[in-house]
C-alpha cells in the first residue's frame, strides 16, 4: 500500500487517511523495532488528536511505549528521537490545506525516515497487522517537557545576542499552527520583540493557507508592514518550513536564504552542502565563493544524502523553505531558522533585505508555479508530454538532471524544472534566468505548452499558484 509521498504521509481525511489506517501505520512502524519508545507531536488540525491517539494505539499494539507530547512543531519530534534514542512521530500535513492530515517519522538518530524504511512500512501495510501478546503491549505516557528541553538546547546552540538600545521588532506569523507558542518564545529570547499574527492555534487556518507561498503572504504585506518590523517570519502548519518577507521589498526568495545560511556556516566550517533539485544558482555562487561544494538531490530527500555521507562530511542541507544545519541535527528545522535570522538581525540592526544585500547574496529573476489540472487523471500524461515539449520550445540544454522530474540547464545559466508534486495532485514548474526578459520567455512558453497539452488530453488548468 503506497502511503508515503515526497516528505512523509499526506492524505485527505477521511477518504484516504482514517483512524484505522493510523493504527495500522503505528503498528507497522513499531514492528520495525527501532526503539522502545515513540514520541508523538501533532499540529493544530481538527483531526490531529484523533489521529495522534490512533497512531499511539498502533505503536502500543506493537509493543512500543507511546509518549504523547501534544501540540508542538515537527522539529521537536526529530529532536526527541535524537535525544531519547526513540522513534519520533509528527501527526501533520505540513503546508497542505486543513482537510488533509498525515505523518512524519524519525529514527533514533533524528533522521526523517529514508525511502527504504518507508518501503518496509508500506510492505507491512499490505499484510495483516501483528499484535504482541497481552503481557507485552506498550504503555502510554503524557509528557510535554521535551518541548522546553528543545527550546533551551536550541537557544544554547545559536547563542543569544546582547540586548540593543532600541528594540528590534519581528512579525511572526505561525499560520495558526504548531509553533504558536515556541516561535514567539524563541524571538523574545533573542532579545527581539515578537509581533504575533495568526498565533492562536486553529486547525481551520481561518486567515491564510498554511503553505507560506509568495502569493499567499504578499497579500498580507500591508498588514505585516504596519508594525514597521525588521522582518516578517512565516511558518507552515508544523513549522519545519519558514518563509521570510521584508516590510519594504516583500517576499525573500527562499534560495537566497539558503545561500545566506550556507555563507554563515561555511565561515565557521568548510565542507559539502546538499540542496534539492529546485534550488537556483545563487546557492552555487555563494557556496563556491566561500570554499564549499554543492550537490543536488531529490526534493524532500536531502536528509537521505546527509545520512549516506555522514553529518561530519555535510555541513548543511537545504530545500526552499527548509534548512538542515548538521551541527544542530540532521532534521529540517524552521524554528532554528527563526533563531538564526533573529540573532543576525538583532546583532546588525538591519532589515532582512538589507542584511542579505550587505552579505553579498545576489538575487536572480525566478518563478515558481503550481498547476492543478482537471480531471486529475490527465496530470501524468500531460507531464510526460511536457518534458518533451519544453525541449522543443527552449532548445537543447547543456545539462539535464532527471533525479526528480526534469531540470534543463541552458548555456546562459537559465534553467527550468518540470516535476510532479509528491504531496498534492499538482504539476510544478520552477524557473530561473539571468534577466527578467529571459525568464518571461521561459515562463510564457512553458505555461502556454502546459495549457495546450491539458486541452489535448481532454482537460484544463483550473488553478495556478505562484511562489
mmCIF file of C-alpha atoms in Angstrom, residues 81-445:
data_model
loop_
_atom_site.group_PDB
_atom_site.id
_atom_site.type_symbol
_atom_site.label_atom_id
_atom_site.label_comp_id
_atom_site.label_asym_id
_atom_site.label_seq_id
_atom_site.Cartn_x
_atom_site.Cartn_y
_atom_site.Cartn_z
ATOM 1 C CA UNK A 81 14.001 10.953 18.690
ATOM 2 C CA UNK A 82 17.638 12.047 18.692
ATOM 3 C CA UNK A 83 17.875 12.940 22.373
ATOM 4 C CA UNK A 84 15.888 9.982 23.691
ATOM 5 C CA UNK A 85 17.096 7.405 21.133
ATOM 6 C CA UNK A 86 13.471 6.846 20.281
ATOM 7 C CA UNK A 87 11.098 6.983 17.337
ATOM 8 C CA UNK A 88 9.834 10.477 16.585
ATOM 9 C CA UNK A 89 6.387 10.953 15.064
ATOM 10 C CA UNK A 90 4.599 14.111 13.977
ATOM 11 C CA UNK A 91 0.929 13.978 13.019
ATOM 12 C CA UNK A 92 0.740 16.743 10.450
ATOM 13 C CA UNK A 93 0.030 17.510 6.828
ATOM 14 C CA UNK A 94 2.604 20.305 6.941
ATOM 15 C CA UNK A 95 1.562 23.013 4.464
ATOM 16 C CA UNK A 96 -1.403 21.177 2.931
ATOM 17 C CA UNK A 97 -4.975 22.529 3.315
ATOM 18 C CA UNK A 98 -6.958 21.759 6.517
ATOM 19 C CA UNK A 99 -8.838 18.758 5.144
ATOM 20 C CA UNK A 100 -5.519 16.901 4.872
ATOM 21 C CA UNK A 101 -3.542 15.226 7.607
ATOM 22 C CA UNK A 102 -0.546 12.940 7.663
ATOM 23 C CA UNK A 103 2.578 11.772 9.476
ATOM 24 C CA UNK A 104 6.329 12.194 9.507
ATOM 25 C CA UNK A 105 8.630 9.732 11.231
ATOM 26 C CA UNK A 106 12.173 9.991 12.587
ATOM 27 C CA UNK A 107 14.656 7.297 13.541
ATOM 28 C CA UNK A 108 16.668 7.272 16.801
ATOM 29 C CA UNK A 109 19.430 9.331 15.148
ATOM 30 C CA UNK A 110 16.991 12.133 14.337
ATOM 31 C CA UNK A 111 16.794 11.407 10.608
ATOM 32 C CA UNK A 112 13.474 11.500 8.827
ATOM 33 C CA UNK A 113 12.639 8.030 7.544
ATOM 34 C CA UNK A 114 14.510 7.088 4.389
ATOM 35 C CA UNK A 115 12.780 5.664 1.365
ATOM 36 C CA UNK A 116 13.949 2.168 2.308
ATOM 37 C CA UNK A 117 12.311 2.421 5.742
ATOM 38 C CA UNK A 118 9.163 3.846 4.163
ATOM 39 C CA UNK A 119 9.082 0.878 1.776
ATOM 40 C CA UNK A 120 9.306 -1.544 4.743
ATOM 41 C CA UNK A 121 6.349 0.157 6.406
ATOM 42 C CA UNK A 122 4.291 0.065 3.206
ATOM 43 C CA UNK A 123 5.088 -3.629 2.742
ATOM 44 C CA UNK A 124 3.747 -4.372 6.236
ATOM 45 C CA UNK A 125 0.552 -2.422 5.484
ATOM 46 C CA UNK A 126 -0.236 -4.919 2.746
ATOM 47 C CA UNK A 127 -0.389 -7.722 5.318
ATOM 48 C CA UNK A 128 -2.498 -8.297 8.425
ATOM 49 C CA UNK A 129 -1.241 -6.295 11.439
ATOM 50 C CA UNK A 130 0.692 -8.333 14.010
ATOM 51 C CA UNK A 131 -0.109 -7.606 17.637
ATOM 52 C CA UNK A 132 2.144 -8.506 20.543
ATOM 53 C CA UNK A 133 0.767 -10.634 23.386
ATOM 54 C CA UNK A 134 -1.241 -9.050 26.179
ATOM 55 C CA UNK A 135 1.745 -9.012 28.526
ATOM 56 C CA UNK A 136 3.980 -7.155 26.038
ATOM 57 C CA UNK A 137 1.836 -4.218 24.911
ATOM 58 C CA UNK A 138 3.304 -0.763 25.166
ATOM 59 C CA UNK A 139 2.277 1.803 27.740
ATOM 60 C CA UNK A 140 1.038 5.358 27.170
ATOM 61 C CA UNK A 141 2.526 8.455 28.784
ATOM 62 C CA UNK A 142 1.767 12.168 28.572
ATOM 63 C CA UNK A 143 4.894 14.324 28.791
ATOM 64 C CA UNK A 144 5.411 17.706 27.118
ATOM 65 C CA UNK A 145 8.700 18.535 28.885
ATOM 66 C CA UNK A 146 10.684 17.687 25.755
ATOM 67 C CA UNK A 147 9.408 20.956 24.205
ATOM 68 C CA UNK A 148 11.115 23.069 26.881
ATOM 69 C CA UNK A 149 14.280 20.988 26.504
ATOM 70 C CA UNK A 150 14.221 21.643 22.764
ATOM 71 C CA UNK A 151 13.853 25.392 23.256
ATOM 72 C CA UNK A 152 16.653 25.526 25.829
ATOM 73 C CA UNK A 153 19.079 23.489 23.725
ATOM 74 C CA UNK A 154 18.262 25.484 20.584
ATOM 75 C CA UNK A 155 18.976 28.773 22.340
ATOM 76 C CA UNK A 156 22.249 27.396 23.689
ATOM 77 C CA UNK A 157 23.241 26.217 20.207
ATOM 78 C CA UNK A 158 22.509 29.513 18.453
ATOM 79 C CA UNK A 159 23.643 31.807 21.258
ATOM 80 C CA UNK A 160 21.720 34.856 22.398
ATOM 81 C CA UNK A 161 22.740 38.251 21.076
ATOM 82 C CA UNK A 162 23.262 41.118 23.547
ATOM 83 C CA UNK A 163 20.364 43.463 24.177
ATOM 84 C CA UNK A 164 20.324 46.545 21.997
ATOM 85 C CA UNK A 165 19.471 50.130 22.934
ATOM 86 C CA UNK A 166 16.364 50.071 20.744
ATOM 87 C CA UNK A 167 14.045 47.156 20.150
ATOM 88 C CA UNK A 168 14.086 45.056 17.007
ATOM 89 C CA UNK A 169 10.534 44.140 16.021
ATOM 90 C CA UNK A 170 9.881 40.837 14.260
ATOM 91 C CA UNK A 171 6.454 39.912 12.900
ATOM 92 C CA UNK A 172 5.794 36.218 13.492
ATOM 93 C CA UNK A 173 3.003 34.517 11.516
ATOM 94 C CA UNK A 174 2.559 30.945 12.762
ATOM 95 C CA UNK A 175 -0.307 30.118 10.362
ATOM 96 C CA UNK A 176 -2.448 29.164 13.392
ATOM 97 C CA UNK A 177 -0.200 26.116 13.546
ATOM 98 C CA UNK A 178 2.009 24.110 15.867
ATOM 99 C CA UNK A 179 4.630 26.807 16.543
ATOM 100 C CA UNK A 180 2.124 29.270 18.016
ATOM 101 C CA UNK A 181 3.952 29.232 21.373
ATOM 102 C CA UNK A 182 7.512 28.105 20.580
ATOM 103 C CA UNK A 183 8.455 30.586 17.848
ATOM 104 C CA UNK A 184 7.386 33.732 19.756
ATOM 105 C CA UNK A 185 9.351 32.414 22.751
ATOM 106 C CA UNK A 186 12.438 31.996 20.584
ATOM 107 C CA UNK A 187 12.181 35.513 19.141
ATOM 108 C CA UNK A 188 11.681 37.011 22.600
ATOM 109 C CA UNK A 189 14.660 35.073 23.941
ATOM 110 C CA UNK A 190 16.757 36.519 21.119
ATOM 111 C CA UNK A 191 16.132 39.993 22.567
ATOM 112 C CA UNK A 192 13.669 40.985 19.865
ATOM 113 C CA UNK A 193 10.004 41.928 20.184
ATOM 114 C CA UNK A 194 7.679 39.381 18.517
ATOM 115 C CA UNK A 195 4.572 40.849 16.912
ATOM 116 C CA UNK A 196 2.357 37.778 16.700
ATOM 117 C CA UNK A 197 -0.132 37.240 13.887
ATOM 118 C CA UNK A 198 -2.111 34.015 13.400
ATOM 119 C CA UNK A 199 -0.522 32.643 16.569
ATOM 120 C CA UNK A 200 -3.731 31.327 18.077
ATOM 121 C CA UNK A 201 -3.990 27.572 17.380
ATOM 122 C CA UNK A 202 -6.805 26.929 14.906
ATOM 123 C CA UNK A 203 -6.998 23.881 12.670
ATOM 124 C CA UNK A 204 -9.331 25.623 10.236
ATOM 125 C CA UNK A 205 -6.496 28.044 9.267
ATOM 126 C CA UNK A 206 -9.036 30.874 9.040
ATOM 127 C CA UNK A 207 -6.821 33.727 7.804
ATOM 128 C CA UNK A 208 -4.429 32.141 5.347
ATOM 129 C CA UNK A 209 -3.467 28.788 3.917
ATOM 130 C CA UNK A 210 -0.688 27.078 5.870
ATOM 131 C CA UNK A 211 1.533 26.981 2.789
ATOM 132 C CA UNK A 212 3.795 30.075 3.090
ATOM 133 C CA UNK A 213 3.890 30.849 -0.623
ATOM 134 C CA UNK A 214 4.679 34.214 -2.107
ATOM 135 C CA UNK A 215 1.147 34.798 -3.409
ATOM 136 C CA UNK A 216 -0.355 33.871 -0.041
ATOM 137 C CA UNK A 217 1.915 36.062 2.088
ATOM 138 C CA UNK A 218 2.355 39.154 -0.056
ATOM 139 C CA UNK A 219 -1.398 39.676 0.078
ATOM 140 C CA UNK A 220 -0.911 40.325 3.803
ATOM 141 C CA UNK A 221 2.190 42.503 3.432
ATOM 142 C CA UNK A 222 0.413 45.793 4.171
ATOM 143 C CA UNK A 223 -0.819 44.365 7.480
ATOM 144 C CA UNK A 224 2.571 42.940 8.386
ATOM 145 C CA UNK A 225 4.368 46.164 7.464
ATOM 146 C CA UNK A 226 2.097 48.344 9.572
ATOM 147 C CA UNK A 227 4.266 47.434 12.557
ATOM 148 C CA UNK A 228 7.441 48.636 10.800
ATOM 149 C CA UNK A 229 9.290 45.397 11.595
ATOM 150 C CA UNK A 230 12.817 44.403 10.635
ATOM 151 C CA UNK A 231 11.470 41.147 9.185
ATOM 152 C CA UNK A 232 8.311 39.069 8.756
ATOM 153 C CA UNK A 233 8.764 35.363 9.536
ATOM 154 C CA UNK A 234 6.008 32.987 8.417
ATOM 155 C CA UNK A 235 5.687 29.271 9.129
ATOM 156 C CA UNK A 236 3.675 26.478 7.631
ATOM 157 C CA UNK A 237 1.372 24.352 9.778
ATOM 158 C CA UNK A 238 4.068 22.306 11.516
ATOM 159 C CA UNK A 239 6.984 24.803 11.449
ATOM 160 C CA UNK A 240 9.521 22.767 9.545
ATOM 161 C CA UNK A 241 9.269 25.495 6.898
ATOM 162 C CA UNK A 242 9.976 29.200 7.118
ATOM 163 C CA UNK A 243 9.226 31.967 4.638
ATOM 164 C CA UNK A 244 10.637 35.458 5.099
ATOM 165 C CA UNK A 245 9.411 38.851 3.930
ATOM 166 C CA UNK A 246 10.973 42.278 4.101
ATOM 167 C CA UNK A 247 8.480 45.026 5.036
ATOM 168 C CA UNK A 248 9.603 47.120 2.050
ATOM 169 C CA UNK A 249 10.854 44.668 -0.563
ATOM 170 C CA UNK A 250 8.360 41.891 0.083
ATOM 171 C CA UNK A 251 8.915 38.150 -0.296
ATOM 172 C CA UNK A 252 12.515 36.980 0.013
ATOM 173 C CA UNK A 253 13.360 34.172 -2.339
ATOM 174 C CA UNK A 254 13.999 31.014 -0.350
ATOM 175 C CA UNK A 255 17.171 30.203 -2.293
ATOM 176 C CA UNK A 256 18.754 33.463 -1.146
ATOM 177 C CA UNK A 257 18.106 32.482 2.463
ATOM 178 C CA UNK A 258 19.725 29.096 1.877
ATOM 179 C CA UNK A 259 22.709 30.863 0.331
ATOM 180 C CA UNK A 260 22.897 33.211 3.322
ATOM 181 C CA UNK A 261 22.828 30.338 5.817
ATOM 182 C CA UNK A 262 25.428 28.498 3.735
ATOM 183 C CA UNK A 263 27.726 31.522 3.821
ATOM 184 C CA UNK A 264 27.452 31.846 7.597
ATOM 185 C CA UNK A 265 28.031 28.125 8.154
ATOM 186 C CA UNK A 266 30.985 27.988 5.739
ATOM 187 C CA UNK A 267 32.599 30.923 7.528
ATOM 188 C CA UNK A 268 32.809 28.626 10.553
ATOM 189 C CA UNK A 269 33.378 25.269 8.879
ATOM 190 C CA UNK A 270 34.210 24.418 5.266
ATOM 191 C CA UNK A 271 32.537 21.447 3.668
ATOM 192 C CA UNK A 272 29.885 19.914 1.449
ATOM 193 C CA UNK A 273 26.347 21.219 1.009
ATOM 194 C CA UNK A 274 23.398 19.209 -0.322
ATOM 195 C CA UNK A 275 20.426 21.049 -1.828
ATOM 196 C CA UNK A 276 17.288 19.968 -3.633
ATOM 197 C CA UNK A 277 16.901 19.950 -7.382
ATOM 198 C CA UNK A 278 14.679 23.055 -7.391
ATOM 199 C CA UNK A 279 17.273 25.444 -5.938
ATOM 200 C CA UNK A 280 18.874 28.181 -8.024
ATOM 201 C CA UNK A 281 22.411 29.167 -8.909
ATOM 202 C CA UNK A 282 22.582 31.747 -6.122
ATOM 203 C CA UNK A 283 23.382 28.812 -3.822
ATOM 204 C CA UNK A 284 26.170 27.561 -6.084
ATOM 205 C CA UNK A 285 27.709 31.010 -6.474
ATOM 206 C CA UNK A 286 27.793 31.783 -2.756
ATOM 207 C CA UNK A 287 28.944 28.311 -1.698
ATOM 208 C CA UNK A 288 31.776 28.146 -4.216
ATOM 209 C CA UNK A 289 32.908 31.666 -3.303
ATOM 210 C CA UNK A 290 33.211 30.625 0.332
ATOM 211 C CA UNK A 291 35.068 27.378 -0.198
ATOM 212 C CA UNK A 292 32.279 24.812 -0.194
ATOM 213 C CA UNK A 293 30.952 22.270 -2.650
ATOM 214 C CA UNK A 294 27.368 21.767 -3.849
ATOM 215 C CA UNK A 295 25.381 18.667 -4.737
ATOM 216 C CA UNK A 296 21.735 18.440 -5.842
ATOM 217 C CA UNK A 297 19.372 15.723 -4.675
ATOM 218 C CA UNK A 298 15.656 14.833 -4.993
ATOM 219 C CA UNK A 299 13.216 17.166 -3.280
ATOM 220 C CA UNK A 300 12.186 16.044 0.196
ATOM 221 C CA UNK A 301 15.068 13.557 0.415
ATOM 222 C CA UNK A 302 18.148 15.679 1.140
ATOM 223 C CA UNK A 303 18.277 14.126 4.621
ATOM 224 C CA UNK A 304 18.960 10.764 2.979
ATOM 225 C CA UNK A 305 22.102 12.106 1.346
ATOM 226 C CA UNK A 306 23.234 13.568 4.664
ATOM 227 C CA UNK A 307 22.796 10.147 6.236
ATOM 228 C CA UNK A 308 24.677 8.446 3.406
ATOM 229 C CA UNK A 309 27.653 10.808 3.599
ATOM 230 C CA UNK A 310 27.582 11.358 7.362
ATOM 231 C CA UNK A 311 26.954 14.554 9.330
ATOM 232 C CA UNK A 312 30.694 15.046 9.716
ATOM 233 C CA UNK A 313 31.012 15.340 5.917
ATOM 234 C CA UNK A 314 27.986 17.548 5.189
ATOM 235 C CA UNK A 315 27.810 20.958 6.843
ATOM 236 C CA UNK A 316 24.352 21.883 5.575
ATOM 237 C CA UNK A 317 21.455 20.609 3.529
ATOM 238 C CA UNK A 318 18.562 22.639 2.260
ATOM 239 C CA UNK A 319 15.455 22.936 0.191
ATOM 240 C CA UNK A 320 13.353 26.023 -0.433
ATOM 241 C CA UNK A 321 11.789 26.929 2.933
ATOM 242 C CA UNK A 322 13.803 24.168 4.668
ATOM 243 C CA UNK A 323 17.192 24.052 6.396
ATOM 244 C CA UNK A 324 19.216 21.203 7.893
ATOM 245 C CA UNK A 325 22.104 22.564 9.969
ATOM 246 C CA UNK A 326 24.014 19.347 10.635
ATOM 247 C CA UNK A 327 25.869 20.739 13.657
ATOM 248 C CA UNK A 328 22.439 21.110 15.314
ATOM 249 C CA UNK A 329 20.817 17.964 13.976
ATOM 250 C CA UNK A 330 20.038 16.020 10.787
ATOM 251 C CA UNK A 331 16.439 17.214 10.571
ATOM 252 C CA UNK A 332 14.688 20.095 8.813
ATOM 253 C CA UNK A 333 14.030 22.870 11.330
ATOM 254 C CA UNK A 334 12.096 26.067 10.631
ATOM 255 C CA UNK A 335 12.328 27.197 14.254
ATOM 256 C CA UNK A 336 16.123 27.040 14.025
ATOM 257 C CA UNK A 337 15.909 29.368 11.019
ATOM 258 C CA UNK A 338 13.908 31.812 13.133
ATOM 259 C CA UNK A 339 16.556 31.786 15.852
ATOM 260 C CA UNK A 340 19.448 32.272 13.431
ATOM 261 C CA UNK A 341 17.818 35.062 11.434
ATOM 262 C CA UNK A 342 16.612 36.901 14.518
ATOM 263 C CA UNK A 343 20.101 36.744 16.006
ATOM 264 C CA UNK A 344 21.727 38.225 12.901
ATOM 265 C CA UNK A 345 19.062 40.930 12.623
ATOM 266 C CA UNK A 346 19.384 41.918 16.283
ATOM 267 C CA UNK A 347 23.183 41.984 16.061
ATOM 268 C CA UNK A 348 23.231 44.195 12.954
ATOM 269 C CA UNK A 349 20.032 46.184 13.431
ATOM 270 C CA UNK A 350 19.335 45.741 9.708
ATOM 271 C CA UNK A 351 16.136 44.884 7.889
ATOM 272 C CA UNK A 352 16.356 41.391 6.462
ATOM 273 C CA UNK A 353 16.587 42.590 2.844
ATOM 274 C CA UNK A 354 19.454 44.944 3.692
ATOM 275 C CA UNK A 355 21.165 42.187 5.667
ATOM 276 C CA UNK A 356 21.211 39.872 2.654
ATOM 277 C CA UNK A 357 22.348 42.672 0.381
ATOM 278 C CA UNK A 358 25.241 43.642 2.639
ATOM 279 C CA UNK A 359 26.251 39.993 2.971
ATOM 280 C CA UNK A 360 26.622 39.844 -0.818
ATOM 281 C CA UNK A 361 23.765 37.401 -1.506
ATOM 282 C CA UNK A 362 22.743 38.027 -5.152
ATOM 283 C CA UNK A 363 19.186 37.846 -6.465
ATOM 284 C CA UNK A 364 18.388 36.330 -9.830
ATOM 285 C CA UNK A 365 14.987 36.529 -11.567
ATOM 286 C CA UNK A 366 12.902 33.475 -10.659
ATOM 287 C CA UNK A 367 9.445 31.960 -10.901
ATOM 288 C CA UNK A 368 7.733 29.027 -9.146
ATOM 289 C CA UNK A 369 4.280 27.845 -10.267
ATOM 290 C CA UNK A 370 1.959 25.000 -9.352
ATOM 291 C CA UNK A 371 -0.834 23.820 -11.643
ATOM 292 C CA UNK A 372 -3.994 21.900 -10.769
ATOM 293 C CA UNK A 373 -5.473 20.076 -13.746
ATOM 294 C CA UNK A 374 -8.996 18.816 -14.258
ATOM 295 C CA UNK A 375 -9.692 15.942 -14.429
ATOM 296 C CA UNK A 376 -6.872 14.838 -12.121
ATOM 297 C CA UNK A 377 -6.214 11.765 -14.270
ATOM 298 C CA UNK A 378 -4.610 13.829 -17.036
ATOM 299 C CA UNK A 379 -1.732 15.024 -14.828
ATOM 300 C CA UNK A 380 0.598 12.139 -15.683
ATOM 301 C CA UNK A 381 0.125 12.168 -19.477
ATOM 302 C CA UNK A 382 0.387 15.965 -19.562
ATOM 303 C CA UNK A 383 3.614 15.728 -17.574
ATOM 304 C CA UNK A 384 5.072 13.101 -19.916
ATOM 305 C CA UNK A 385 4.319 15.258 -22.959
ATOM 306 C CA UNK A 386 5.519 18.452 -21.280
ATOM 307 C CA UNK A 387 9.026 17.199 -20.557
ATOM 308 C CA UNK A 388 9.443 16.704 -24.298
ATOM 309 C CA UNK A 389 7.641 19.902 -25.292
ATOM 310 C CA UNK A 390 9.964 22.042 -23.141
ATOM 311 C CA UNK A 391 12.918 20.944 -25.292
ATOM 312 C CA UNK A 392 11.044 21.883 -28.457
ATOM 313 C CA UNK A 393 10.179 25.300 -27.064
ATOM 314 C CA UNK A 394 13.508 26.221 -25.428
ATOM 315 C CA UNK A 395 16.153 24.309 -27.348
ATOM 316 C CA UNK A 396 18.943 21.976 -26.300
ATOM 317 C CA UNK A 397 20.188 22.293 -22.705
ATOM 318 C CA UNK A 398 23.825 21.961 -21.702
ATOM 319 C CA UNK A 399 22.847 19.781 -18.732
ATOM 320 C CA UNK A 400 19.857 17.664 -17.765
ATOM 321 C CA UNK A 401 19.103 16.483 -14.226
ATOM 322 C CA UNK A 402 16.434 13.772 -14.109
ATOM 323 C CA UNK A 403 16.730 12.647 -10.479
ATOM 324 C CA UNK A 404 13.385 14.253 -9.596
ATOM 325 C CA UNK A 405 11.436 15.440 -12.604
ATOM 326 C CA UNK A 406 13.460 17.060 -15.374
ATOM 327 C CA UNK A 407 15.691 20.072 -14.839
ATOM 328 C CA UNK A 408 17.028 21.601 -18.068
ATOM 329 C CA UNK A 409 20.002 23.956 -17.701
ATOM 330 C CA UNK A 410 20.926 26.209 -20.613
ATOM 331 C CA UNK A 411 24.130 27.890 -21.725
ATOM 332 C CA UNK A 412 23.099 31.339 -20.447
ATOM 333 C CA UNK A 413 22.643 29.861 -16.909
ATOM 334 C CA UNK A 414 18.877 29.865 -17.139
ATOM 335 C CA UNK A 415 17.068 26.673 -16.149
ATOM 336 C CA UNK A 416 13.596 25.198 -15.855
ATOM 337 C CA UNK A 417 12.374 22.253 -13.772
ATOM 338 C CA UNK A 418 9.235 20.259 -14.557
ATOM 339 C CA UNK A 419 8.098 17.806 -11.868
ATOM 340 C CA UNK A 420 5.064 16.179 -10.347
ATOM 341 C CA UNK A 421 4.289 17.128 -6.771
ATOM 342 C CA UNK A 422 4.718 14.287 -4.315
ATOM 343 C CA UNK A 423 2.321 15.799 -1.780
ATOM 344 C CA UNK A 424 -0.558 17.182 -3.864
ATOM 345 C CA UNK A 425 -2.102 16.392 -7.284
ATOM 346 C CA UNK A 426 -0.206 19.234 -8.970
ATOM 347 C CA UNK A 427 2.402 19.879 -11.629
ATOM 348 C CA UNK A 428 5.267 22.154 -10.552
ATOM 349 C CA UNK A 429 7.195 24.446 -12.873
ATOM 350 C CA UNK A 430 10.281 26.218 -11.486
ATOM 351 C CA UNK A 431 12.499 28.554 -13.478
ATOM 352 C CA UNK A 432 15.406 30.968 -13.114
ATOM 353 C CA UNK A 433 17.188 33.199 -15.622
ATOM 354 C CA UNK A 434 19.934 35.825 -15.703
ATOM 355 C CA UNK A 435 17.491 38.537 -16.856
ATOM 356 C CA UNK A 436 13.781 39.247 -16.385
ATOM 357 C CA UNK A 437 13.321 39.194 -20.145
ATOM 358 C CA UNK A 438 14.727 35.687 -20.494
ATOM 359 C CA UNK A 439 12.650 34.481 -17.545
ATOM 360 C CA UNK A 440 9.476 35.872 -19.093
ATOM 361 C CA UNK A 441 10.139 33.961 -22.309
ATOM 362 C CA UNK A 442 10.688 30.694 -20.437
ATOM 363 C CA UNK A 443 7.595 31.062 -18.261
ATOM 364 C CA UNK A 444 5.295 32.089 -21.100
ATOM 365 C CA UNK A 445 6.418 29.242 -23.372
#
